[in-house]
Tab-separated table of C-alpha atoms in Angstrom:
chain	number	residue	atom	x	y	z
T	15	UNK	CA	-69.075	-32.056	-28.205
T	16	UNK	CA	-69.232	-35.116	-25.933
T	17	UNK	CA	-68.186	-34.887	-22.292
T	18	UNK	CA	-65.187	-37.111	-23.141
T	19	UNK	CA	-63.956	-34.815	-25.887
T	20	UNK	CA	-64.558	-31.756	-23.586
T	21	UNK	CA	-62.567	-33.431	-20.708
T	22	UNK	CA	-60.002	-34.101	-23.284
T	23	UNK	CA	-59.750	-30.637	-24.630
T	24	UNK	CA	-59.855	-29.198	-20.921
T	25	UNK	CA	-56.855	-31.442	-19.879
T	26	UNK	CA	-54.939	-30.436	-23.177
T	27	UNK	CA	-55.772	-26.736	-22.362
T	28	UNK	CA	-54.512	-27.336	-18.777
T	29	UNK	CA	-51.334	-29.060	-20.148
T	30	UNK	CA	-50.579	-26.176	-22.299
T	31	UNK	CA	-51.034	-23.669	-19.500
T	32	UNK	CA	-48.875	-25.846	-17.088
T	33	UNK	CA	-46.298	-26.121	-19.912
T	34	UNK	CA	-46.153	-22.386	-20.547
T	35	UNK	CA	-46.009	-21.708	-16.840
T	36	UNK	CA	-43.037	-24.194	-16.644
T	37	UNK	CA	-41.462	-22.536	-19.733
T	38	UNK	CA	-41.857	-18.904	-18.008
T	39	UNK	CA	-40.453	-20.514	-14.651
T	40	UNK	CA	-37.515	-21.875	-16.387
T	41	UNK	CA	-36.663	-18.631	-18.096
T	42	UNK	CA	-36.928	-17.029	-14.780
T	43	UNK	CA	-34.855	-19.429	-13.099
T	44	UNK	CA	-32.139	-19.358	-16.114
T	45	UNK	CA	-32.090	-15.499	-15.688
T	46	UNK	CA	-31.821	-15.658	-11.992
T	47	UNK	CA	-28.948	-18.255	-12.342
T	48	UNK	CA	-27.181	-16.005	-14.865
T	49	UNK	CA	-27.369	-12.962	-12.594
T	50	UNK	CA	-26.285	-15.058	-9.601
T	51	UNK	CA	-23.213	-16.459	-11.735
T	52	UNK	CA	-22.321	-12.785	-12.732
T	53	UNK	CA	-22.575	-11.544	-9.268
T	54	UNK	CA	-20.478	-14.435	-7.889
T	55	UNK	CA	-18.008	-13.661	-10.583
T	56	UNK	CA	-17.801	-9.962	-9.639
T	57	UNK	CA	-17.343	-10.772	-6.052
T	58	UNK	CA	-14.573	-13.296	-6.878
T	59	UNK	CA	-12.806	-10.617	-8.869
T	60	UNK	CA	-13.101	-8.246	-6.057
T	61	UNK	CA	-11.704	-10.676	-3.577
T	62	UNK	CA	-8.853	-11.488	-6.149
T	63	UNK	CA	-8.171	-7.683	-6.512
T	64	UNK	CA	-8.261	-7.117	-2.772
T	65	UNK	CA	-5.919	-10.202	-2.121
T	66	UNK	CA	-3.502	-8.779	-4.760
T	67	UNK	CA	-3.524	-5.294	-3.094
T	68	UNK	CA	-2.857	-6.758	0.360
T	69	UNK	CA	-0.107	-8.862	-0.808
T	70	UNK	CA	1.670	-6.762	-3.425
T	71	UNK	CA	4.842	-4.878	-2.734
T	72	UNK	CA	4.494	-1.243	-1.751
T	73	UNK	CA	7.485	1.085	-2.010
T	74	UNK	CA	7.271	4.245	-0.025
T	75	UNK	CA	10.078	7.103	0.061
T	76	UNK	CA	10.186	8.959	3.345
T	77	UNK	CA	12.238	11.230	5.509
T	78	UNK	CA	12.973	10.804	9.212
T	79	UNK	CA	15.026	12.670	11.748
T	80	UNK	CA	18.252	10.824	12.552
T	81	UNK	CA	18.363	9.679	16.089
T	82	UNK	CA	22.413	10.198	16.323
T	83	UNK	CA	22.869	13.430	14.581
T	84	UNK	CA	21.445	16.669	12.854
T	85	UNK	CA	20.890	14.926	9.678
T	86	UNK	CA	17.713	13.263	8.163
T	87	UNK	CA	17.401	9.717	6.898
T	88	UNK	CA	15.963	9.404	3.345
T	89	UNK	CA	14.407	6.025	3.232
T	90	UNK	CA	12.811	3.887	0.523
T	91	UNK	CA	10.959	1.002	2.158
T	92	UNK	CA	8.892	-1.948	0.824
T	93	UNK	CA	5.962	-1.951	3.087
T	94	UNK	CA	4.146	-4.756	1.195
T	95	UNK	CA	4.264	-8.452	1.409
T	96	UNK	CA	5.764	-9.286	-1.794
T	97	UNK	CA	9.023	-8.161	-3.278
T	98	UNK	CA	9.321	-5.173	-5.303
T	99	UNK	CA	11.848	-3.604	-7.628
T	100	UNK	CA	12.581	0.023	-7.551
T	101	UNK	CA	12.714	1.439	-11.240
T	102	UNK	CA	13.289	5.180	-10.335
T	103	UNK	CA	13.030	7.821	-7.701
T	104	UNK	CA	12.503	11.584	-8.673
T	105	UNK	CA	12.778	14.384	-6.157
T	106	UNK	CA	11.880	17.902	-7.236
T	107	UNK	CA	13.600	20.345	-6.525
T	108	UNK	CA	16.912	18.199	-6.767
T	109	UNK	CA	18.661	18.060	-3.372
T	110	UNK	CA	22.149	19.416	-3.601
T	111	UNK	CA	24.298	16.593	-2.378
T	112	UNK	CA	27.381	18.716	-2.018
T	113	UNK	CA	25.552	20.186	1.150
T	114	UNK	CA	24.398	16.749	2.507
T	115	UNK	CA	26.317	17.420	5.714
T	116	UNK	CA	28.629	14.346	5.294
T	117	UNK	CA	31.774	13.744	3.287
T	118	UNK	CA	31.296	11.525	0.105
T	119	UNK	CA	27.660	11.275	0.627
T	120	UNK	CA	27.057	12.406	-2.964
T	121	UNK	CA	28.268	8.772	-3.671
T	122	UNK	CA	24.943	7.522	-1.996
T	123	UNK	CA	22.518	10.038	-3.788
T	124	UNK	CA	19.232	7.859	-3.409
T	125	UNK	CA	17.850	9.480	-6.647
T	126	UNK	CA	20.482	7.684	-8.707
T	127	UNK	CA	19.492	4.228	-7.374
T	128	UNK	CA	17.457	2.178	-10.243
T	129	UNK	CA	16.744	-1.477	-10.662
T	130	UNK	CA	17.063	-2.289	-6.838
T	131	UNK	CA	15.298	-5.310	-5.650
T	132	UNK	CA	13.637	-4.924	-2.212
T	133	UNK	CA	12.291	-7.951	-0.234
T	134	UNK	CA	9.278	-7.360	1.906
T	135	UNK	CA	9.985	-4.845	4.687
T	136	UNK	CA	13.496	-4.388	3.536
T	137	UNK	CA	14.786	-0.628	3.061
T	138	UNK	CA	17.572	1.355	1.726
T	139	UNK	CA	18.519	4.760	2.681
T	140	UNK	CA	20.924	7.554	3.011
T	141	UNK	CA	21.468	10.810	4.876
T	142	UNK	CA	20.950	14.565	4.074
T	143	UNK	CA	21.208	17.761	6.070
T	144	UNK	CA	18.216	19.848	5.498
T	145	UNK	CA	19.325	22.745	7.628
T	146	UNK	CA	20.796	24.719	4.503
T	147	UNK	CA	17.960	23.540	2.303
T	148	UNK	CA	15.815	26.583	1.294
T	149	UNK	CA	12.674	24.839	-0.148
T	150	UNK	CA	9.680	23.920	1.926
T	151	UNK	CA	8.167	20.942	-0.140
T	152	UNK	CA	9.543	18.084	-2.083
T	153	UNK	CA	7.673	16.502	-5.042
T	154	UNK	CA	8.177	12.818	-5.014
T	155	UNK	CA	7.675	10.405	-7.884
T	156	UNK	CA	8.519	6.774	-7.344
T	157	UNK	CA	8.229	4.082	-9.942
T	158	UNK	CA	8.446	0.280	-9.077
T	159	UNK	CA	7.248	-3.039	-10.151
T	160	UNK	CA	5.720	-5.711	-8.074
T	161	UNK	CA	3.841	-9.028	-8.948
T	162	UNK	CA	4.328	-8.365	-12.775
T	163	UNK	CA	2.687	-4.810	-12.612
T	164	UNK	CA	4.259	-1.310	-12.723
T	165	UNK	CA	3.290	1.433	-10.384
T	166	UNK	CA	4.015	5.081	-10.285
T	167	UNK	CA	3.030	7.073	-7.055
T	168	UNK	CA	3.421	10.845	-6.806
T	169	UNK	CA	2.978	12.807	-3.649
T	170	UNK	CA	4.613	15.767	-1.644
T	171	UNK	CA	6.552	15.854	1.345
T	172	UNK	CA	6.303	18.996	3.557
T	173	UNK	CA	9.736	19.969	5.016
T	174	UNK	CA	8.407	22.361	7.600
T	175	UNK	CA	7.337	19.178	9.770
T	176	UNK	CA	10.971	17.741	9.747
T	177	UNK	CA	12.302	20.437	11.862
T	178	UNK	CA	9.557	20.266	14.417
T	179	UNK	CA	10.095	16.660	15.498
T	180	UNK	CA	10.552	16.799	19.246
T	181	UNK	CA	13.006	13.934	20.695
T	182	UNK	CA	13.622	13.214	24.302
T	183	UNK	CA	16.938	11.774	25.621
T	184	UNK	CA	17.146	10.290	29.265
T	185	UNK	CA	18.762	12.058	32.008
T	186	UNK	CA	21.079	9.549	33.195
T	187	UNK	CA	22.935	10.506	36.603
T	188	UNK	CA	24.470	7.067	37.497
T	189	UNK	CA	24.647	3.525	36.630
T	190	UNK	CA	21.551	2.480	38.199
T	191	UNK	CA	19.421	5.194	36.536
T	192	UNK	CA	21.083	3.962	33.121
T	193	UNK	CA	20.125	0.407	34.000
T	194	UNK	CA	16.486	1.204	34.719
T	195	UNK	CA	16.252	3.219	31.560
T	196	UNK	CA	17.726	0.379	29.566
T	197	UNK	CA	15.230	-1.963	31.268
T	198	UNK	CA	12.222	0.251	30.484
T	199	UNK	CA	13.523	0.493	26.797
T	200	UNK	CA	13.848	-3.204	26.268
T	201	UNK	CA	10.282	-3.804	27.873
T	202	UNK	CA	8.786	-1.156	25.708
T	203	UNK	CA	10.399	-2.626	22.599
T	204	UNK	CA	9.431	-6.121	23.476
T	205	UNK	CA	5.831	-4.984	24.024
T	206	UNK	CA	5.772	-3.736	20.473
T	207	UNK	CA	6.786	-6.901	18.929
T	208	UNK	CA	4.474	-9.223	21.096
């Protein structure tokens, strides 16, 4: 073998090794790019799901003590950022609306409502007097649709806490005391919205 042939074979061998290394590098680059694209797609789907969860409607049923009477307010509110449509509300055990504490309140039985559209932060409600109610817990099942998806949420409300809500009323002696209390109330309320 002449030196020229030997150099030619050596360059061909080096070319084959470089070609093989380039092929291996290209395969690694393709695998890395594929994994990178899959990870980006996963992150995009997670962001999309997170965005949907943050902006969907979210109907919640809850009970609060009425500020003007001995009754309690039963409220369904859309806490979400999109409209929601109430399909149904089931309360177990059933509430005896003849003992609701108000005349004709049976006409406003909140469990009979269905197909009610609630805009974001909109609510509907009624009143009920729990003083003669003997059960300690309510099982709640609320079904609603929002953004093309249907949701069913189930939870319990412990009625023992309803009667333990402490409220304060101002001790108003004269007009000046009343005006000071009104001023403090307005300031407190405006601070909450700022």
